[in-house]
Short mmCIF file of C-alpha atoms in Angstrom, two decimals:
data_model
loop_
_atom_site.label_atom_id
_atom_site.label_comp_id
_atom_site.label_asym_id
_atom_site.label_seq_id
_atom_site.Cartn_x
_atom_site.Cartn_y
_atom_site.Cartn_z
CA MET A 1 35.67 122.08 167.71
CA GLU A 2 38.17 119.74 166.15
CA HIS A 3 40.90 121.30 168.27
CA LEU A 4 38.88 121.04 171.46
CA GLU A 5 38.09 117.41 170.76
CA LEU A 6 41.71 116.49 170.11
CA PHE A 7 42.81 118.50 173.13
CA PHE A 8 40.61 116.65 175.60
CA LYS A 9 41.16 113.36 173.86
CA SER A 10 44.91 113.65 174.29
CA ILE A 11 44.59 114.70 177.91
CA PHE A 12 42.15 112.09 179.16
CA ILE A 13 41.42 109.26 176.74
CA ASP A 14 44.87 108.83 175.28
CA ASN A 15 46.63 109.97 178.42
CA MET A 16 50.37 109.46 177.93
CA VAL A 17 50.89 107.70 181.23
CA PHE A 18 47.68 105.80 181.79
CA ALA A 19 46.74 104.71 178.29
CA THR A 20 50.07 104.28 176.52
CA PHE A 21 52.54 104.06 179.42
CA LEU A 22 54.93 106.59 178.01
CA GLY A 23 57.39 108.45 180.18
CA MET A 24 57.01 105.90 182.95
CA CYS A 25 60.68 105.98 183.91
CA SER A 26 60.73 109.62 184.92
CA TYR A 27 57.14 109.32 186.15
CA LEU A 28 58.26 106.74 188.69
CA ALA A 29 61.63 108.27 189.48
CA VAL A 30 60.67 111.93 189.97
CA SER A 31 57.29 111.58 191.66
CA LYS A 32 58.45 111.47 195.27
CA LYS A 33 57.64 115.14 195.91
CA VAL A 34 54.93 117.37 194.46
CA THR A 35 57.22 120.34 193.84
CA THR A 36 59.73 118.44 191.71
CA ALA A 37 56.90 116.69 189.91
CA VAL A 38 55.40 120.05 188.97
CA GLY A 39 58.77 121.24 187.65
CA LEU A 40 59.25 118.20 185.44
CA GLY A 41 55.64 118.25 184.30
CA ALA A 42 55.90 121.88 183.20
CA ALA A 43 59.09 121.13 181.29
CA VAL A 44 57.39 118.22 179.52
CA ILE A 45 54.42 120.36 178.43
CA PHE A 46 56.82 122.97 177.11
CA VAL A 47 59.06 120.59 175.17
CA LEU A 48 56.12 118.61 173.73
CA ALA A 49 54.46 121.83 172.58
CA VAL A 50 57.63 122.73 170.69
CA THR A 51 58.79 119.39 169.30
CA VAL A 52 55.51 117.89 168.06
CA PRO A 53 54.76 120.71 165.57
CA LEU A 54 58.42 120.78 164.50
CA ASN A 55 58.43 117.06 163.82
CA TRP A 56 55.10 117.44 162.05
CA LEU A 57 56.77 119.85 159.63
CA LEU A 58 59.69 117.44 159.16
CA ASP A 59 57.27 114.60 158.55
CA GLN A 60 55.19 116.54 156.03
CA TYR A 61 57.98 118.13 154.02
CA ILE A 62 60.84 115.64 154.23
CA LEU A 63 59.90 112.20 155.47
CA GLN A 64 56.58 111.09 154.02
CA PRO A 65 56.49 109.22 150.72
CA GLY A 66 56.46 111.91 148.06
CA ALA A 67 57.00 114.70 150.57
CA LEU A 68 60.05 115.99 148.75
CA SER A 69 58.05 116.98 145.68
CA TRP A 70 58.40 120.67 146.64
CA LEU A 71 62.05 120.33 145.59
CA GLY A 72 61.08 119.44 142.05
CA ALA A 73 59.37 116.68 140.13
CA GLU A 74 62.38 114.36 140.12
CA TYR A 75 62.31 114.12 143.93
CA ALA A 76 58.64 113.19 144.10
CA GLU A 77 59.25 109.44 144.31
CA TYR A 78 61.57 109.46 147.31
CA ASP A 79 60.34 107.78 150.48
CA LEU A 80 62.48 108.70 153.46
CA SER A 81 60.10 107.50 156.16
CA PHE A 82 62.66 104.98 157.43
CA LEU A 83 64.70 107.94 158.65
CA SER A 84 61.96 109.26 160.91
CA PHE A 85 63.32 107.81 164.18
CA ILE A 86 66.73 109.33 163.73
CA LEU A 87 65.42 112.73 162.58
CA PHE A 88 62.80 112.93 165.31
CA ILE A 89 65.23 112.10 168.07
CA ALA A 90 67.82 114.48 166.68
CA THR A 91 65.24 117.29 166.62
CA ILE A 92 64.22 116.51 170.16
CA ALA A 93 67.77 116.37 171.50
CA THR A 94 68.71 119.62 169.77
CA MET A 95 65.50 121.37 170.81
CA VAL A 96 66.01 120.37 174.42
CA GLN A 97 69.53 121.72 174.34
CA LEU A 98 68.31 124.92 172.65
CA VAL A 99 65.44 125.39 175.07
CA GLU A 100 67.89 124.95 177.92
CA ILE A 101 70.16 127.70 176.56
CA ILE A 102 67.29 130.09 175.85
CA VAL A 103 65.63 129.61 179.20
CA GLU A 104 68.94 130.05 180.98
CA LYS A 105 69.51 133.33 179.16
CA PHE A 106 66.08 134.91 179.51
CA SER A 107 64.61 133.51 182.69
CA PRO A 108 67.21 132.38 185.20
CA SER A 109 64.55 131.74 187.83
CA LEU A 110 62.64 129.35 185.57
CA TYR A 111 65.97 127.78 184.62
CA ASN A 112 66.80 127.16 188.24
CA SER A 113 63.49 125.48 188.87
CA LEU A 114 63.57 123.37 185.70
CA GLY A 115 67.38 123.12 185.58
CA ILE A 116 68.12 119.49 186.26
CA PHE A 117 65.01 118.24 184.51
CA LEU A 118 65.59 119.67 181.07
CA PRO A 119 68.43 117.34 179.99
CA LEU A 120 66.46 114.40 181.40
CA ILE A 121 63.62 115.18 179.06
CA ALA A 122 65.54 114.31 175.89
CA VAL A 123 65.34 110.67 176.90
CA ASN A 124 61.77 110.79 178.21
CA CYS A 125 59.75 108.36 176.11
CA ALA A 126 56.73 110.66 176.31
CA ILE A 127 58.45 113.22 174.08
CA LEU A 128 59.49 110.85 171.32
CA GLY A 129 56.21 109.01 171.78
CA GLY A 130 54.29 112.23 171.17
CA SER A 131 56.02 112.65 167.81
CA LEU A 132 55.68 108.99 166.82
CA PHE A 133 51.98 108.89 167.67
CA MET A 134 51.51 112.17 165.84
CA GLN A 135 52.98 110.42 162.81
CA SER A 136 51.07 107.14 163.12
CA ARG A 137 47.73 108.87 163.81
CA GLU A 138 48.18 111.05 160.73
CA ILE A 139 47.29 114.34 162.34
CA ALA A 140 46.20 116.66 159.57
CA THR A 141 47.34 120.23 160.20
CA LEU A 142 50.12 122.09 161.99
CA GLY A 143 47.60 123.64 164.38
CA LEU A 144 46.21 120.23 165.33
CA ALA A 145 49.73 118.94 165.88
CA THR A 146 50.40 121.81 168.29
CA THR A 147 47.14 121.11 170.11
CA TYR A 148 48.07 117.45 170.32
CA GLY A 149 51.49 118.28 171.76
CA ILE A 150 50.11 120.62 174.40
CA GLY A 151 47.26 118.25 175.30
CA SER A 152 49.55 115.26 175.74
CA GLY A 153 51.88 117.36 177.84
CA ILE A 154 49.06 118.45 180.12
CA GLY A 155 47.89 114.85 180.43
CA TRP A 156 51.36 113.78 181.53
CA PHE A 157 51.54 116.72 183.94
CA LEU A 158 48.23 115.76 185.57
CA ALA A 159 49.34 112.17 185.94
CA ILE A 160 52.65 112.94 187.62
CA LEU A 161 51.02 115.56 189.86
CA ALA A 162 48.41 113.09 191.02
CA ILE A 163 50.84 110.26 191.75
CA ALA A 164 53.24 112.61 193.56
CA ALA A 165 50.43 113.79 195.83
CA ILE A 166 49.40 110.20 196.49
CA ARG A 167 52.96 109.14 197.22
CA GLU A 168 53.45 111.98 199.68
CA LYS A 169 50.36 110.82 201.51
CA ILE A 170 50.99 107.09 201.26
CA ARG A 171 54.09 107.33 203.42
CA TYR A 172 51.84 107.41 206.47
CA SER A 173 49.98 104.23 205.67
CA ASN A 174 50.90 100.76 206.72
CA ILE A 175 51.95 98.91 203.57
CA PRO A 176 53.45 95.40 203.64
CA ALA A 177 57.22 95.93 203.72
CA PRO A 178 58.12 94.24 200.40
CA LEU A 179 55.53 96.32 198.60
CA ARG A 180 56.81 99.66 199.88
CA GLY A 181 58.12 102.22 197.42
CA LEU A 182 58.11 100.91 193.90
CA GLY A 183 55.61 98.05 194.30
CA ILE A 184 52.76 100.08 195.69
CA THR A 185 53.42 102.87 193.19
CA PHE A 186 52.93 100.39 190.37
CA ILE A 187 49.70 99.09 191.79
CA VAL A 188 48.33 102.57 192.53
CA THR A 189 49.18 103.64 188.99
CA GLY A 190 47.36 100.56 187.70
CA LEU A 191 44.26 101.51 189.66
CA MET A 192 44.46 105.09 188.44
CA ALA A 193 44.76 103.81 184.88
CA ILE A 194 41.59 101.76 185.36
CA GLY A 195 39.94 104.95 186.59
CA PHE A 196 41.11 106.86 183.55
CA MET A 197 39.64 104.19 181.27
CA SER A 198 36.23 105.48 182.24
CA PHE A 199 36.98 108.61 180.21
CA GLY A 200 36.94 106.31 177.17
CA GLY A 201 33.26 106.92 176.45
CA MET A 202 33.58 110.67 176.67
CA LEU A 203 34.02 111.45 172.98
CA THR A 204 32.27 108.45 171.44
CA GLY A 205 28.61 107.56 171.27
CA GLY A 206 25.75 109.54 169.72
CA ASP A 207 25.23 110.35 166.07
CA GLU A 208 27.46 112.71 164.13
CA GLU A 209 24.83 115.50 164.17
CA GLU A 210 23.70 115.16 167.71
CA LYS A 211 27.17 114.73 169.02
CA ASP A 212 28.26 118.34 169.30
CA ALA A 213 25.89 119.87 171.85
CA PRO A 214 25.95 117.27 174.64
CA LYS A 215 29.64 116.72 174.18
CA THR A 216 30.63 120.24 175.22
CA GLU A 217 28.66 119.83 178.41
CA ALA A 218 30.35 116.57 179.16
CA VAL A 219 33.71 118.15 178.50
CA ILE A 220 32.98 121.03 180.85
CA GLU A 221 31.80 118.64 183.51
CA VAL A 222 34.97 116.66 183.22
CA LYS A 223 36.99 119.83 183.41
CA GLU A 224 35.32 120.74 186.65
CA GLU A 225 35.81 117.24 187.94
CA VAL A 226 39.49 117.44 187.23
CA LYS A 227 39.72 120.85 188.84
CA ALA A 228 38.07 119.41 191.90
CA LYS A 229 40.51 116.51 191.81
CA GLU A 230 43.42 118.86 191.57
CA MET A 231 42.10 120.88 194.45
CA ASN A 232 41.86 117.69 196.44
CA ASN A 233 45.39 116.81 195.54
CA LYS A 234 46.61 120.22 196.58
CA GLU A 235 44.75 119.98 199.84
CA LEU A 236 46.23 116.56 200.41
CA ALA A 237 49.69 117.91 199.76
CA ASN A 238 49.14 120.86 202.09
CA ASN A 239 47.82 118.60 204.81
CA THR A 240 50.85 116.41 204.43
CA LYS A 241 53.16 119.37 204.71
CA GLU A 242 51.40 120.48 207.86
CA ILE A 243 51.73 117.05 209.33
CA ILE A 244 55.43 117.00 208.59
CA GLU A 245 55.92 120.37 210.13
CA MET B 1 81.38 78.85 182.91
CA GLY B 2 84.90 78.17 181.78
CA LEU B 3 84.96 80.92 179.21
CA LEU B 4 84.16 83.73 181.58
CA SER B 5 85.93 84.84 184.72
CA LYS B 6 83.81 85.10 187.85
CA LYS B 7 83.50 88.87 187.53
CA ASP B 8 82.38 88.63 183.92
CA ALA B 9 79.83 85.98 184.75
CA ALA B 10 78.40 88.23 187.44
CA LEU B 11 77.84 90.90 184.80
CA ILE B 12 75.44 88.56 183.07
CA THR B 13 73.76 86.98 186.07
CA ASP B 14 73.30 90.02 188.33
CA PRO B 15 70.71 91.82 186.21
CA PHE B 16 68.85 88.55 186.11
CA ALA B 17 67.75 88.74 189.71
CA ASP B 18 69.14 91.13 192.30
CA ASN B 19 69.87 94.00 189.97
CA ASN B 20 67.02 93.52 187.53
CA PRO B 21 66.60 96.53 185.25
CA ILE B 22 62.82 96.65 185.59
CA THR B 23 62.08 95.69 189.16
CA ILE B 24 65.15 97.15 190.88
CA GLN B 25 66.71 99.79 188.65
CA VAL B 26 63.29 101.03 187.44
CA LEU B 27 64.41 101.36 183.83
CA GLY B 28 62.56 100.60 180.64
CA ILE B 29 59.09 100.39 182.12
CA CYS B 30 57.22 101.94 179.22
CA SER B 31 57.66 99.22 176.67
CA ALA B 32 57.47 96.52 179.32
CA LEU B 33 53.89 97.48 180.02
CA ALA B 34 52.45 98.49 176.72
CA ILE B 35 53.17 95.45 174.57
CA THR B 36 52.84 92.54 176.96
CA ALA B 37 49.25 91.57 176.21
CA GLU B 38 50.59 88.74 174.02
CA LEU B 39 53.52 86.44 174.66
CA LYS B 40 54.76 86.66 171.09
CA ALA B 41 55.01 90.45 171.11
CA SER B 42 56.86 90.29 174.43
CA ILE B 43 59.40 87.83 173.02
CA VAL B 44 59.98 89.92 169.90
CA MET B 45 60.43 93.03 172.02
CA ALA B 46 62.88 91.22 174.30
CA VAL B 47 64.94 90.02 171.34
CA SER B 48 64.96 93.49 169.76
CA VAL B 49 66.20 95.06 172.98
CA LEU B 50 68.82 92.31 173.30
CA PHE B 51 70.14 93.15 169.85
CA VAL B 52 70.10 96.93 170.33
CA LEU B 53 71.59 96.89 173.82
CA GLY B 54 74.28 94.29 173.06
CA ILE B 55 75.57 96.02 169.94
CA GLY B 56 74.95 99.55 171.18
CA ASN B 57 76.97 98.95 174.34
CA VAL B 58 79.92 97.70 172.27
CA VAL B 59 79.75 100.66 169.87
CA ILE B 60 79.56 103.24 172.65
CA SER B 61 82.32 101.49 174.56
CA LEU B 62 84.58 101.58 171.49
CA MET B 63 83.87 105.29 171.02
CA ARG B 64 84.02 106.21 174.70
CA ASN B 65 87.36 108.01 174.49
CA ILE B 66 86.48 110.18 171.51
CA ILE B 67 82.95 111.33 172.45
CA PRO B 68 83.03 114.88 173.88
CA SER B 69 81.10 114.65 177.12
CA LYS B 70 78.92 117.67 176.34
CA ILE B 71 77.22 116.12 173.34
CA ARG B 72 77.36 112.51 174.45
CA ILE B 73 73.58 112.23 174.81
CA ILE B 74 73.04 113.18 171.18
CA VAL B 75 75.76 110.75 170.06
CA GLN B 76 74.20 107.96 172.09
CA LEU B 77 70.76 108.71 170.72
CA ILE B 78 72.05 108.59 167.15
CA VAL B 79 73.73 105.22 167.73
CA VAL B 80 70.58 103.75 169.24
CA ALA B 81 68.36 105.27 166.57
CA THR B 82 70.45 103.66 163.84
CA LEU B 83 70.24 100.25 165.48
CA VAL B 84 66.52 100.62 166.06
CA ILE B 85 65.96 101.49 162.40
CA ILE B 86 67.69 98.20 161.50
CA VAL B 87 65.41 96.29 163.88
CA ASP B 88 62.35 98.09 162.52
CA LEU B 89 63.20 97.34 158.90
CA VAL B 90 63.97 93.67 159.67
CA LEU B 91 60.65 93.32 161.48
CA LYS B 92 58.77 94.97 158.65
CA ALA B 93 60.40 92.60 156.18
CA PHE B 94 59.87 89.32 158.04
CA GLN B 95 57.08 89.89 160.60
CA TYR B 96 54.87 92.53 159.02
CA GLU B 97 51.72 91.76 161.05
CA LEU B 98 53.63 91.90 164.31
CA SER B 99 55.39 95.11 163.41
CA LYS B 100 51.94 96.66 162.92
CA THR B 101 50.85 95.60 166.42
CA LEU B 102 54.05 96.84 168.02
CA GLY B 103 53.69 100.06 166.02
CA ALA B 104 55.36 103.05 167.63
CA PHE B 105 56.79 100.95 170.44
CA ILE B 106 59.68 99.64 168.34
CA GLY B 107 60.66 103.26 167.75
CA LEU B 108 60.37 103.87 171.45
CA ILE B 109 63.24 101.45 172.11
CA ILE B 110 65.35 104.53 171.33
CA THR B 111 64.20 106.25 174.47
CA ASN B 112 63.99 103.06 176.47
CA CYS B 113 65.75 104.14 179.64
CA ILE B 114 67.52 100.78 179.96
CA ILE B 115 69.59 101.57 176.92
CA MET B 116 70.57 105.11 177.86
CA GLY B 117 71.01 104.01 181.45
CA ARG B 118 73.47 101.23 180.58
CA PHE B 119 75.36 103.47 178.17
CA GLU B 120 75.79 106.13 180.82
CA ALA B 121 76.44 103.83 183.73
CA PHE B 122 78.57 101.15 182.09
CA ALA B 123 79.64 101.43 178.48
CA LEU B 124 81.18 104.87 178.91
CA ALA B 125 83.55 103.54 181.57
CA ASN B 126 84.36 99.97 180.49
CA GLY B 127 85.91 98.04 177.62
CA PRO B 128 83.94 96.53 174.75
CA TRP B 129 83.88 92.89 175.96
CA LYS B 130 82.64 93.77 179.43
CA SER B 131 80.12 96.20 177.96
CA PHE B 132 78.85 93.49 175.65
CA LEU B 133 78.31 91.12 178.58
CA ASP B 134 76.65 93.88 180.58
CA GLY B 135 74.36 94.69 177.67
CA ILE B 136 73.37 91.07 177.17
CA GLY B 137 72.83 90.54 180.90
CA ASN B 138 70.59 93.56 181.29
CA ALA B 139 68.64 92.84 178.14
CA VAL B 140 68.01 89.27 179.34
CA GLY B 141 66.94 90.52 182.76
CA TYR B 142 64.53 92.88 181.01
CA GLY B 143 63.33 90.16 178.66
CA VAL B 144 62.61 87.75 181.50
CA ILE B 145 60.21 90.18 183.18
CA LEU B 146 58.60 90.97 179.83
CA ILE B 147 58.07 87.28 179.09
CA ILE B 148 56.70 86.54 182.57
CA VAL B 149 54.19 89.39 182.29
CA GLY B 150 53.31 88.43 178.71
CA PHE B 151 52.86 84.78 179.73
CA PHE B 152 50.40 85.52 182.51
CA ARG B 153 48.49 88.17 180.62
CA GLU B 154 47.99 86.01 177.56
CA LEU B 155 47.23 82.85 179.54
CA LEU B 156 44.70 84.42 181.89
CA GLY B 157 43.38 86.99 179.45
CA SER B 158 42.71 84.98 176.32
CA GLY B 159 43.52 81.41 177.40
CA THR B 160 46.19 81.00 174.74
CA LEU B 161 49.98 80.89 174.62
CA LEU B 162 51.67 82.09 171.42
CA GLY B 163 48.23 81.72 169.83
CA PHE B 164 47.72 78.05 170.83
CA LYS B 165 44.61 77.32 172.82
CA VAL B 166 46.25 75.66 175.81
CA LEU B 167 43.22 75.80 178.07
CA GLY B 168 40.73 74.41 175.57
CA ASP B 169 38.20 76.16 173.40
CA PRO B 170 36.04 78.81 175.12
CA ILE B 171 33.25 78.57 172.54
CA GLU B 172 32.93 74.80 172.29
CA LYS B 173 33.50 74.44 176.04
CA THR B 174 36.33 71.93 175.96
CA GLY B 175 39.20 71.52 178.41
CA LEU B 176 39.09 73.83 181.43
CA TYR B 177 36.11 75.68 180.01
CA SER B 178 33.93 72.56 180.37
CA ILE B 179 34.06 72.96 184.16
CA GLY B 180 33.00 76.59 184.02
CA TYR B 181 36.32 78.44 183.70
CA GLU B 182 36.12 81.84 182.00
CA ASN B 183 38.79 84.05 180.48
CA ASN B 184 39.53 87.19 182.42
CA GLY B 185 39.31 89.82 179.71
CA PHE B 186 40.53 92.40 182.17
CA MET B 187 44.05 90.96 181.92
CA LEU B 188 44.24 92.13 178.33
CA LEU B 189 43.71 95.75 179.30
CA ALA B 190 46.75 97.91 179.79
CA PRO B 191 46.37 98.72 183.51
CA MET B 192 46.70 95.06 184.48
CA ALA B 193 50.30 95.08 183.24
CA LEU B 194 51.12 97.57 185.97
CA ILE B 195 49.49 95.44 188.60
CA VAL B 196 51.21 92.25 187.39
CA VAL B 197 54.60 94.00 187.53
CA GLY B 198 53.70 95.30 190.99
CA ILE B 199 53.02 91.74 192.11
CA ILE B 200 56.31 90.50 190.62
CA ILE B 201 58.12 93.21 192.60
CA TRP B 202 56.25 92.15 195.71
CA ILE B 203 57.24 88.51 195.32
CA GLN B 204 60.85 89.34 194.54
CA ARG B 205 61.21 91.61 197.52
CA SER B 206 59.61 89.20 199.94
CA ARG B 207 62.16 86.58 198.87
CA ASN B 208 65.08 88.97 199.25
CA GLU B 209 64.62 91.24 202.24
CA ALA B 210 67.71 93.30 201.39
CA LEU B 211 65.84 94.89 198.48
CA ILE B 212 63.05 96.37 200.59
CA GLU B 213 62.83 100.16 200.40
CA ASP B 214 62.41 102.18 203.56
CA ASN B 215 59.79 104.36 201.89
#
């Protein structure tokens, strides 16, 4: 239950793009076509799912005040938390490099589709943001950290997929010239973010005891809604392709 | 400017308008949006980026001939991370409350695309003095947008500037509030930052037609 709650919370309520504006640079730069957006989104899910639990371990056993006590009593007073930025980013950069090598070795086809995006990901704020928020929200267990990483990744994926579909479609509408391209993308993203704010009530409200039963229903409903949305997006994309052809 | 040659001066002034990092180069959006609900946070963020980008550009430029190109991203990240830790510790020491509000976003300066972007595009190919000017110019261009967005969001959202009640008191109905003005609480919410930046881009591009994209 805890996992499910965190999972949906990190996808919808604390959506990386719409609630905290992380990973906006690549979100804006790589969202011109649905296919490339899907590639980058998949890579982000993958890297977040790996780096967040890794950094959780680092945080628990090296960085937190008193975390070094497993080395012996005399280390118990060390507080290395000021090093977290440098350790987190080093983990992320190394992991991205490692993932790149492994994927290239074992799945050349996946490598070709993700290829150019993997190195980009090291400097995607969403990845470092995932680890930093994991730290500041004090996520309790390794399993929850993994759930959080995967959930945030999926949230980012959904966001970039949606905006890419919209941008493919928006080319055929008559926008004021100065607003074309970047301007309208900003405003559309703003409107989508307002839409996503309505998910805010999803996991709050109700008493502790009563909360569980209705919540699952709500979650399922939302799931279906999103599926429907995705279907719509896909249809939109297909329509667009047909029009182009 | 007597001190600077024309070319050097352009390094500082270009990012200010026609090559602005946020509205034209599309770099460093994340932090620009998340922390601009108050003017003070925007200013602190702008100054932090100014410090990190100015010094970081010089450091990378000095090391540009000895960094192996394969691991340059990791080297750059380590340099930025070190500078950001300095900023973070200074903020925690002198502006503790503010550093709590900015929270993770100070750490996210590390992955602020402006910094990596300028390292890659400029500092790796130019000398330290030019890189320093380029860093300062881009950081100022970034800061200007941040401060404009912060100014409007704080003014329209809570009727204050840097915490001073410039429009009068909303509870006692003085100043503008006496004639029925209300704060627009919506401006304080995150999505409005996107729309404000969108409007800035709109205005800038209508003034300079050359910047218009062809979709």
